[in-house]
Amino acid sequence: MTRMPSVSVIIPCYNYARFLECAVYSVLAQTFADWEAIIVDDGSTDDTALVVAGLNDPRIKYIFQQNRGLSAARNTGISAARADLIALLDADDYWHPDFLHKMVPLLWSFDDAAAAYCGYHVVDESGKVVRSPEAKTVRPELFYETMVCEGNWLAPAGVVFRKAAAEEVGMFDETLRALEDADLWERLSRRRPFIGLSEALVYYRRHHTNMSNDHARMISSDFQKSVKAFGPPDGSPSSWAPLKRRAFARVFRTGVSRYLADGNLPESASFYRKLLWVSPDEALSDALWVSLALAQLPWERQNRPTKADLATPVENVLSLLQALSQQHTGEPVSGWPVRRVERAAYLGLARLGLEIDDRLSFIRWFGLTTAKHPTAIFSLSYWRVVKLLIAGVIRQLSRAFKSA
């Protein structure tokens, strides 16, 4: 009788023959050898079967099924798995050789944990690293709340979980067209801890066929996932549980940002109104408008944007403001605070100017804030921007004295 492996690697594949070999070779290169790999071909019409036929390792199993979607492919693999631990590896991603060597013992060392996770590098279609995010970890007791309120920051290939824990909560939801991984992480972490490793051991490939590029699909699934967890967003948000308010605020904030990046101003404005309804403090914060501008940039430019980078995003932010004001001109309609929205946006753009050391931009937007909204001087956000200005001046003076 064949001994059970320590971990089953599930590799769903749909028309990713061009990437599959790289993914499988990263499994073959693991320094931890006690694994089985299950490739689930979800009805591919490319050369996936030929690629698999060229793999000569008895630990690799191939399952073909008619196309049923990513969640169903993963569930097929999990059901066929012989190990107690499951590691996901999408066919377009790959691992560092020490991934299993570090992740499997980590999860085994916490008897009550549902899963262990690590960070990842972002690579382009050719495999070149274009961004290496910090390997974010949170305390196990805060994981569920952080996932709900801040969104999913994990790459599926960076998670190893217990098969029994997934079976207890129903595995992947096959009705979701996206974010099925975040949905499972939320359901698992609501019951049992997730343990984080602050190392990037995964290479997550970004390319034009990524599901995450379909913003409408992602937002729809995010909304569906939140409704499933907390119920529909009916009635007054003040009557909701705090976690429900924060969950839907995140969904609506994402809608504002992603539709703005797509140039879909009507949808972006619609989601902004929903955000204002659920979380007015967030909708009227200058920080939101900073994030809306930055979110339009490629990942690799968001941390270090230049004035040139932000020219188009700033124009898009102003277009969104115009779209909002055109729909709600004159006196506020149903409490619509048109002037407060504009004030927050101007302060956000002023703050952005400071952060990228664009003095003219700062002067323009801070001046407009003060001239058009003189009561802004009584707001904390106004003085936070002033504080940033003073801190910047002090830094410049300090550098000048040191170089003198």
Tab-separated table of C-alpha atoms in Angstrom:
chain	number	residue	atom	x	y	z
A	1	MET	CA	0.000	0.000	0.000
A	2	THR	CA	1.368	3.422	-0.984
A	3	ARG	CA	2.174	5.661	1.963
A	4	MET	CA	0.168	8.880	2.214
A	5	PRO	CA	2.151	12.035	1.336
A	6	SER	CA	2.431	14.927	3.782
A	7	VAL	CA	0.871	17.470	1.421
A	8	SER	CA	-1.227	17.395	-1.749
A	9	VAL	CA	-0.483	20.140	-4.275
A	10	ILE	CA	-3.584	21.085	-6.281
A	11	ILE	CA	-2.856	22.658	-9.688
A	12	PRO	CA	-6.029	23.723	-11.535
A	13	CYS	CA	-5.423	24.523	-15.181
A	14	TYR	CA	-7.578	25.981	-17.928
A	15	ASN	CA	-5.775	26.811	-21.183
A	16	TYR	CA	-2.547	27.701	-19.376
A	17	ALA	CA	-0.309	25.152	-21.094
A	18	ARG	CA	2.258	27.889	-21.720
A	19	PHE	CA	2.725	28.390	-17.955
A	20	LEU	CA	1.977	24.925	-16.572
A	21	GLU	CA	5.440	23.462	-17.060
A	22	CYS	CA	7.011	26.266	-15.008
A	23	ALA	CA	4.515	25.697	-12.183
A	24	VAL	CA	5.100	21.936	-12.091
A	25	TYR	CA	8.876	22.286	-12.294
A	26	SER	CA	8.740	24.556	-9.235
A	27	VAL	CA	7.046	21.675	-7.392
A	28	LEU	CA	9.637	19.184	-8.641
A	29	ALA	CA	12.364	21.553	-7.396
A	30	GLN	CA	11.022	21.633	-3.824
A	31	THR	CA	13.535	20.777	-1.110
A	32	PHE	CA	10.621	19.095	0.699
A	33	ALA	CA	9.970	15.944	-1.321
A	34	ASP	CA	7.039	14.299	0.499
A	35	TRP	CA	4.253	15.565	-1.750
A	36	GLU	CA	1.796	14.528	-4.416
A	37	ALA	CA	0.637	16.880	-7.176
A	38	ILE	CA	-2.822	16.729	-8.724
A	39	ILE	CA	-3.251	18.626	-11.988
A	40	VAL	CA	-6.940	19.271	-12.643
A	41	ASP	CA	-7.501	20.118	-16.308
A	42	ASP	CA	-10.757	22.087	-16.353
A	43	GLY	CA	-11.650	21.340	-19.970
A	44	SER	CA	-8.627	22.976	-21.617
A	45	THR	CA	-8.577	23.215	-25.406
A	46	ASP	CA	-4.861	24.003	-25.699
A	47	ASP	CA	-1.818	21.724	-25.240
A	48	THR	CA	-2.279	21.163	-21.496
A	49	ALA	CA	-2.618	17.373	-21.908
A	50	LEU	CA	0.576	17.246	-24.001
A	51	VAL	CA	2.510	19.182	-21.355
A	52	VAL	CA	1.306	16.784	-18.663
A	53	ALA	CA	2.210	13.772	-20.822
A	54	GLY	CA	5.802	14.976	-20.829
A	55	LEU	CA	6.023	14.983	-17.033
A	56	ASN	CA	7.624	11.800	-15.773
A	57	ASP	CA	7.107	11.620	-12.014
A	58	PRO	CA	4.878	9.086	-10.230
A	59	ARG	CA	3.884	11.722	-7.666
A	60	ILE	CA	1.976	13.678	-10.341
A	61	LYS	CA	-1.656	12.761	-11.043
A	62	TYR	CA	-3.740	14.163	-13.918
A	63	ILE	CA	-7.524	14.617	-13.821
A	64	PHE	CA	-9.524	15.915	-16.790
A	65	GLN	CA	-13.031	17.306	-16.331
A	66	GLN	CA	-15.467	19.306	-18.430
A	67	ASN	CA	-15.131	23.034	-17.842
A	68	ARG	CA	-16.819	23.951	-14.555
A	69	GLY	CA	-14.728	26.867	-13.321
A	70	LEU	CA	-11.806	27.443	-10.979
A	71	SER	CA	-13.616	26.636	-7.728
A	72	ALA	CA	-14.910	23.326	-9.080
A	73	ALA	CA	-11.441	22.401	-10.358
A	74	ARG	CA	-9.914	23.097	-6.963
A	75	ASN	CA	-12.652	21.123	-5.214
A	76	THR	CA	-12.062	18.179	-7.554
A	77	GLY	CA	-8.391	18.220	-6.624
A	78	ILE	CA	-9.083	18.508	-2.903
A	79	SER	CA	-11.527	15.592	-3.038
A	80	ALA	CA	-8.910	13.446	-4.780
A	81	ALA	CA	-6.123	14.461	-2.388
A	82	ARG	CA	-4.656	11.772	-0.143
A	83	ALA	CA	-2.765	14.081	2.228
A	84	ASP	CA	-4.076	15.903	5.285
A	85	LEU	CA	-2.608	19.193	4.064
A	86	ILE	CA	-3.517	21.007	0.849
A	87	ALA	CA	-1.343	23.486	-1.038
A	88	LEU	CA	-2.810	25.410	-3.965
A	89	LEU	CA	-0.691	26.336	-6.972
A	90	ASP	CA	-2.417	28.046	-9.886
A	91	ALA	CA	-1.000	26.959	-13.228
A	92	ASP	CA	0.416	30.411	-14.003
A	93	ASP	CA	2.249	30.816	-10.671
A	94	TYR	CA	5.299	29.101	-9.196
A	95	TRP	CA	7.100	28.567	-5.884
A	96	HIS	CA	10.466	29.211	-4.298
A	97	PRO	CA	12.230	25.844	-3.758
A	98	ASP	CA	11.825	26.160	0.029
A	99	PHE	CA	8.081	26.862	-0.016
A	100	LEU	CA	6.902	23.446	1.200
A	101	HIS	CA	9.974	23.003	3.411
A	102	LYS	CA	8.936	26.073	5.411
A	103	MET	CA	5.156	26.056	5.133
A	104	VAL	CA	4.313	22.429	5.934
A	105	PRO	CA	6.215	22.285	9.260
A	106	LEU	CA	4.836	25.714	10.173
A	107	LEU	CA	1.251	24.526	9.868
A	108	TRP	CA	1.964	21.225	11.629
A	109	SER	CA	3.417	23.145	14.585
A	110	PHE	CA	0.027	24.759	15.326
A	111	ASP	CA	-2.486	22.010	16.022
A	112	ASP	CA	-5.506	24.316	16.107
A	113	ALA	CA	-4.621	26.320	12.964
A	114	ALA	CA	-6.620	25.986	9.752
A	115	ALA	CA	-3.907	27.349	7.492
A	116	ALA	CA	-0.491	28.933	7.110
A	117	TYR	CA	0.350	31.679	4.607
A	118	CYS	CA	3.326	33.623	3.299
A	119	GLY	CA	4.053	36.581	1.036
A	120	TYR	CA	4.703	36.705	-2.687
A	121	HIS	CA	6.580	38.438	-5.480
A	122	VAL	CA	4.673	39.794	-8.476
A	123	VAL	CA	6.166	38.726	-11.804
A	124	ASP	CA	5.213	39.626	-15.349
A	125	GLU	CA	4.309	37.209	-18.113
A	126	SER	CA	7.977	36.402	-18.739
A	127	GLY	CA	8.678	35.729	-15.055
A	128	LYS	CA	10.517	38.989	-14.341
A	129	VAL	CA	9.892	40.319	-10.828
A	130	VAL	CA	8.077	43.652	-11.114
A	131	ARG	CA	7.032	44.090	-7.502
A	132	SER	CA	7.856	42.443	-4.198
A	133	PRO	CA	5.231	43.385	-1.641
A	134	GLU	CA	6.075	43.034	2.009
A	135	ALA	CA	4.973	39.669	3.335
A	136	LYS	CA	2.120	41.023	5.422
A	137	THR	CA	1.171	39.016	8.485
A	138	VAL	CA	-1.388	39.745	11.183
A	139	ARG	CA	-1.955	38.231	14.588
A	140	PRO	CA	-4.126	35.107	14.288
A	141	GLU	CA	-6.894	36.583	16.432
A	142	LEU	CA	-7.123	39.582	14.073
A	143	PHE	CA	-6.890	37.693	10.782
A	144	TYR	CA	-10.621	37.289	10.120
A	145	GLU	CA	-11.474	40.917	10.865
A	146	THR	CA	-8.546	42.148	8.766
A	147	MET	CA	-9.551	39.955	5.830
A	148	VAL	CA	-13.149	41.220	5.965
A	149	CYS	CA	-12.320	44.904	6.424
A	150	GLU	CA	-9.170	45.332	4.346
A	151	GLY	CA	-9.705	42.669	1.704
A	152	ASN	CA	-7.709	39.663	0.605
A	153	TRP	CA	-3.949	40.222	0.480
A	154	LEU	CA	-2.958	36.576	0.025
A	155	ALA	CA	-1.912	34.826	-3.166
A	156	PRO	CA	-3.722	31.459	-3.392
A	157	ALA	CA	-0.374	29.775	-4.012
A	158	GLY	CA	0.884	31.156	-0.699
A	159	VAL	CA	-1.597	29.245	1.473
A	160	VAL	CA	-1.364	25.715	2.881
A	161	PHE	CA	-4.465	24.504	4.714
A	162	ARG	CA	-5.915	21.441	6.372
A	163	LYS	CA	-8.180	19.384	4.134
A	164	ALA	CA	-10.489	18.547	7.043
A	165	ALA	CA	-10.918	22.238	7.914
A	166	ALA	CA	-11.939	23.045	4.324
A	167	GLU	CA	-14.388	20.140	4.256
A	168	GLU	CA	-15.964	21.390	7.493
A	169	VAL	CA	-16.892	24.737	5.899
A	170	GLY	CA	-17.909	23.406	2.474
A	171	MET	CA	-14.676	23.932	0.486
A	172	PHE	CA	-14.687	26.469	-2.387
A	173	ASP	CA	-18.008	28.091	-3.276
A	174	GLU	CA	-18.660	27.109	-6.895
A	175	THR	CA	-21.317	29.823	-7.315
A	176	LEU	CA	-18.721	32.602	-7.020
A	177	ARG	CA	-17.181	33.750	-10.306
A	178	ALA	CA	-14.214	35.363	-8.522
A	179	LEU	CA	-12.760	35.840	-5.021
A	180	GLU	CA	-13.575	32.247	-4.158
A	181	ASP	CA	-10.231	32.060	-2.349
A	182	ALA	CA	-10.975	35.083	-0.127
A	183	ASP	CA	-14.388	33.617	0.626
A	184	LEU	CA	-12.842	30.350	1.827
A	185	TRP	CA	-10.164	32.134	3.884
A	186	GLU	CA	-12.885	34.149	5.635
A	187	ARG	CA	-14.976	31.074	6.417
A	188	LEU	CA	-11.949	29.133	7.657
A	189	SER	CA	-10.485	31.949	9.762
A	190	ARG	CA	-13.837	32.607	11.399
A	191	ARG	CA	-13.410	29.202	13.079
A	192	ARG	CA	-9.686	28.574	13.350
A	193	PRO	CA	-6.417	30.566	13.249
A	194	PHE	CA	-4.290	31.420	10.212
A	195	ILE	CA	-0.532	31.511	10.861
A	196	GLY	CA	1.610	33.922	8.843
A	197	LEU	CA	5.224	33.640	7.689
A	198	SER	CA	6.859	36.971	6.847
A	199	GLU	CA	8.734	35.697	3.793
A	200	ALA	CA	7.855	35.911	0.099
A	201	LEU	CA	8.055	32.330	-1.203
A	202	VAL	CA	5.567	32.591	-4.082
A	203	TYR	CA	5.815	34.108	-7.558
A	204	TYR	CA	2.409	35.435	-8.576
A	205	ARG	CA	2.194	36.076	-12.306
A	206	ARG	CA	0.346	39.157	-13.562
A	207	HIS	CA	-0.803	39.072	-17.193
A	208	HIS	CA	-3.665	40.283	-19.356
A	209	THR	CA	-5.745	37.134	-18.851
A	210	ASN	CA	-5.735	37.308	-15.030
A	211	MET	CA	-9.245	37.093	-13.596
A	212	SER	CA	-8.431	40.085	-11.368
A	213	ASN	CA	-8.404	42.310	-14.479
A	214	ASP	CA	-12.169	41.799	-14.875
A	215	HIS	CA	-13.247	44.514	-12.457
A	216	ALA	CA	-16.998	44.077	-12.882
A	217	ARG	CA	-16.680	40.365	-12.170
A	218	MET	CA	-14.495	40.961	-9.110
A	219	ILE	CA	-16.803	43.596	-7.619
A	220	SER	CA	-19.917	41.521	-8.236
A	221	SER	CA	-18.337	38.514	-6.522
A	222	ASP	CA	-17.116	40.668	-3.647
A	223	PHE	CA	-20.652	41.944	-3.093
A	224	GLN	CA	-22.059	38.407	-3.325
A	225	LYS	CA	-19.475	37.155	-0.832
A	226	SER	CA	-20.340	39.907	1.654
A	227	VAL	CA	-24.074	39.277	1.331
A	228	LYS	CA	-23.464	35.600	2.023
A	229	ALA	CA	-21.471	36.432	5.159
A	230	PHE	CA	-23.528	39.295	6.600
A	231	GLY	CA	-26.848	39.443	4.781
A	232	PRO	CA	-27.989	42.072	2.240
A	233	PRO	CA	-27.226	45.771	2.844
A	234	ASP	CA	-30.819	46.635	3.730
A	235	GLY	CA	-32.131	49.204	6.178
A	236	SER	CA	-30.083	51.880	7.902
A	237	PRO	CA	-26.345	51.158	8.151
A	238	SER	CA	-26.456	52.522	11.702
A	239	SER	CA	-28.428	49.413	12.658
A	240	TRP	CA	-25.858	47.022	11.185
A	241	ALA	CA	-23.134	45.235	13.106
A	242	PRO	CA	-19.855	47.200	12.861
A	243	LEU	CA	-18.142	44.425	10.901
A	244	LYS	CA	-20.945	44.392	8.334
A	245	ARG	CA	-20.609	48.158	7.819
A	246	ARG	CA	-16.872	47.866	7.337
A	247	ALA	CA	-17.243	44.915	4.966
A	248	PHE	CA	-19.672	46.710	2.653
A	249	ALA	CA	-17.689	49.949	2.916
A	250	ARG	CA	-14.693	48.057	1.552
A	251	VAL	CA	-16.778	46.591	-1.293
A	252	PHE	CA	-18.133	50.020	-2.265
A	253	ARG	CA	-14.713	51.683	-1.922
A	254	THR	CA	-13.275	49.070	-4.265
A	255	GLY	CA	-16.068	49.790	-6.736
A	256	VAL	CA	-15.295	53.521	-6.714
A	257	SER	CA	-11.603	52.860	-7.318
A	258	ARG	CA	-11.799	50.141	-9.963
A	259	TYR	CA	-14.510	51.745	-12.070
A	260	LEU	CA	-12.643	55.052	-11.915
A	261	ALA	CA	-9.521	53.275	-13.192
A	262	ASP	CA	-11.645	51.848	-16.032
A	263	GLY	CA	-12.939	55.321	-16.916
A	264	ASN	CA	-16.509	54.314	-16.036
A	265	LEU	CA	-17.533	57.510	-14.242
A	266	PRO	CA	-21.257	56.689	-13.816
A	267	GLU	CA	-20.484	53.407	-12.027
A	268	SER	CA	-17.694	54.988	-9.991
A	269	ALA	CA	-20.042	57.777	-8.889
A	270	SER	CA	-22.743	55.241	-8.062
A	271	PHE	CA	-20.393	53.310	-5.795
A	272	TYR	CA	-19.215	56.550	-4.187
A	273	ARG	CA	-22.799	57.352	-3.203
A	274	LYS	CA	-23.108	53.864	-1.696
A	275	LEU	CA	-19.874	54.374	0.235
A	276	LEU	CA	-21.124	57.730	1.507
A	277	TRP	CA	-24.322	56.036	2.681
A	278	VAL	CA	-22.518	53.240	4.540
A	279	SER	CA	-19.413	55.072	5.783
A	280	PRO	CA	-19.637	58.877	5.474
A	281	ASP	CA	-16.453	59.466	7.470
A	282	GLU	CA	-14.438	57.409	5.008
A	283	ALA	CA	-16.152	58.860	1.931
A	284	LEU	CA	-15.436	62.405	3.146
A	285	SER	CA	-11.800	61.786	4.078
A	286	ASP	CA	-8.888	63.225	2.125
A	287	ALA	CA	-7.170	59.824	2.444
A	288	LEU	CA	-9.808	58.245	0.193
A	289	TRP	CA	-9.046	60.675	-2.619
A	290	VAL	CA	-5.306	60.070	-2.300
A	291	SER	CA	-5.941	56.338	-2.629
A	292	LEU	CA	-8.247	56.851	-5.631
A	293	ALA	CA	-5.480	58.647	-7.510
A	294	LEU	CA	-2.767	56.131	-6.604
A	295	ALA	CA	-4.926	53.080	-7.347
A	296	GLN	CA	-5.045	54.050	-11.022
A	297	LEU	CA	-1.294	53.514	-11.386
A	298	PRO	CA	0.408	50.206	-12.196
A	299	TRP	CA	1.394	48.284	-9.089
A	300	GLU	CA	5.075	48.994	-9.554
A	301	ARG	CA	4.471	52.786	-9.584
A	302	GLN	CA	2.063	53.149	-6.661
A	303	ASN	CA	4.737	53.363	-3.965
A	304	ARG	CA	6.925	55.877	-5.813
A	305	PRO	CA	4.764	57.959	-8.143
A	306	THR	CA	6.045	61.004	-9.989
A	307	LYS	CA	4.253	64.140	-11.126
A	308	ALA	CA	4.056	62.704	-14.650
A	309	ASP	CA	2.587	59.441	-13.325
A	310	LEU	CA	-0.233	61.267	-11.580
A	311	ALA	CA	-1.277	63.683	-14.329
A	312	THR	CA	-3.991	61.415	-15.754
A	313	PRO	CA	-5.156	59.993	-12.376
A	314	VAL	CA	-5.662	63.526	-11.048
A	315	GLU	CA	-7.700	64.447	-14.122
A	316	ASN	CA	-9.806	61.325	-13.591
A	317	VAL	CA	-10.408	62.288	-9.963
A	318	LEU	CA	-11.578	65.719	-11.101
A	319	SER	CA	-13.852	64.080	-13.677
A	320	LEU	CA	-15.399	61.982	-10.919
A	321	LEU	CA	-15.956	65.120	-8.856
A	322	GLN	CA	-17.641	66.751	-11.834
A	323	ALA	CA	-19.846	63.703	-12.378
A	324	LEU	CA	-20.911	63.797	-8.744
A	325	SER	CA	-21.661	67.521	-8.794
A	326	GLN	CA	-23.640	67.280	-12.046
A	327	GLN	CA	-25.909	64.683	-10.520
A	328	HIS	CA	-26.361	66.689	-7.345
A	329	THR	CA	-26.248	70.414	-8.127
A	330	GLY	CA	-27.418	73.197	-5.887
A	331	GLU	CA	-28.608	72.304	-2.425
A	332	PRO	CA	-27.685	68.862	-1.121
A	333	VAL	CA	-30.212	66.256	-2.227
A	334	SER	CA	-31.194	63.792	0.513
A	335	GLY	CA	-28.289	65.007	2.595
A	336	TRP	CA	-25.800	64.887	-0.279
A	337	PRO	CA	-22.851	67.008	0.968
A	338	VAL	CA	-21.522	68.261	-2.367
A	339	ARG	CA	-19.203	70.881	-0.895
A	340	ARG	CA	-17.757	68.534	1.708
A	341	VAL	CA	-16.965	65.998	-1.021
A	342	GLU	CA	-15.139	68.660	-3.032
A	343	ARG	CA	-13.256	69.855	0.050
A	344	ALA	CA	-12.078	66.333	0.837
A	345	ALA	CA	-10.950	65.803	-2.760
A	346	TYR	CA	-9.016	69.080	-2.887
A	347	LEU	CA	-7.299	68.335	0.423
A	348	GLY	CA	-6.446	64.865	-0.823
A	349	LEU	CA	-4.847	66.270	-3.977
A	350	ALA	CA	-2.935	68.825	-1.884
A	351	ARG	CA	-1.649	66.041	0.342
A	352	LEU	CA	-0.662	64.035	-2.726
A	353	GLY	CA	1.292	67.018	-4.025
A	354	LEU	CA	3.244	67.120	-0.770
A	355	GLU	CA	3.944	63.400	-0.848
A	356	ILE	CA	5.483	63.546	-4.340
A	357	ASP	CA	7.218	66.880	-3.641
A	358	ASP	CA	5.183	68.727	-6.283
A	359	ARG	CA	4.998	72.200	-4.739
A	360	LEU	CA	2.935	73.773	-7.499
A	361	SER	CA	0.312	71.060	-7.209
A	362	PHE	CA	0.203	71.475	-3.439
A	363	ILE	CA	-0.164	75.253	-3.682
A	364	ARG	CA	-2.936	74.907	-6.267
A	365	TRP	CA	-5.096	72.451	-4.330
A	366	PHE	CA	-4.409	73.764	-0.854
A	367	GLY	CA	-5.141	77.268	-2.088
A	368	LEU	CA	-8.416	76.148	-3.680
A	369	THR	CA	-9.392	74.381	-0.468
A	370	THR	CA	-8.828	77.508	1.591
A	371	ALA	CA	-10.432	79.882	-0.926
A	372	LYS	CA	-13.541	77.849	-1.796
A	373	HIS	CA	-14.008	76.157	1.572
A	374	PRO	CA	-12.811	78.559	4.302
A	375	THR	CA	-14.473	76.473	7.013
A	376	ALA	CA	-11.953	73.740	6.195
A	377	ILE	CA	-9.566	75.406	8.635
A	378	PHE	CA	-11.728	74.021	11.432
A	379	SER	CA	-11.263	70.425	10.266
A	380	LEU	CA	-8.650	67.982	11.527
A	381	SER	CA	-7.835	66.882	7.973
A	382	TYR	CA	-6.848	70.455	7.046
A	383	TRP	CA	-4.376	70.649	9.890
A	384	ARG	CA	-3.016	67.203	9.158
A	385	VAL	CA	-2.021	68.507	5.737
A	386	VAL	CA	-0.457	71.582	7.378
A	387	LYS	CA	1.469	69.248	9.681
A	388	LEU	CA	2.768	67.323	6.649
A	389	LEU	CA	3.845	70.628	5.071
A	390	ILE	CA	5.756	71.693	8.181
A	391	ALA	CA	7.420	68.288	8.472
A	392	GLY	CA	8.530	68.530	4.839
A	393	VAL	CA	9.981	72.008	5.339
A	394	ILE	CA	11.887	70.820	8.409
A	395	ARG	CA	13.330	67.888	6.451
A	396	GLN	CA	14.464	70.195	3.653
A	397	LEU	CA	16.094	72.613	6.113
A	398	SER	CA	17.811	69.726	7.871
A	399	ARG	CA	19.235	68.445	4.580
A	400	ALA	CA	20.360	71.950	3.655
A	401	PHE	CA	22.220	72.413	6.955
A	402	LYS	CA	23.887	68.994	6.635
A	403	SER	CA	25.117	69.737	3.120
A	404	ALA	CA	26.318	73.244	4.011
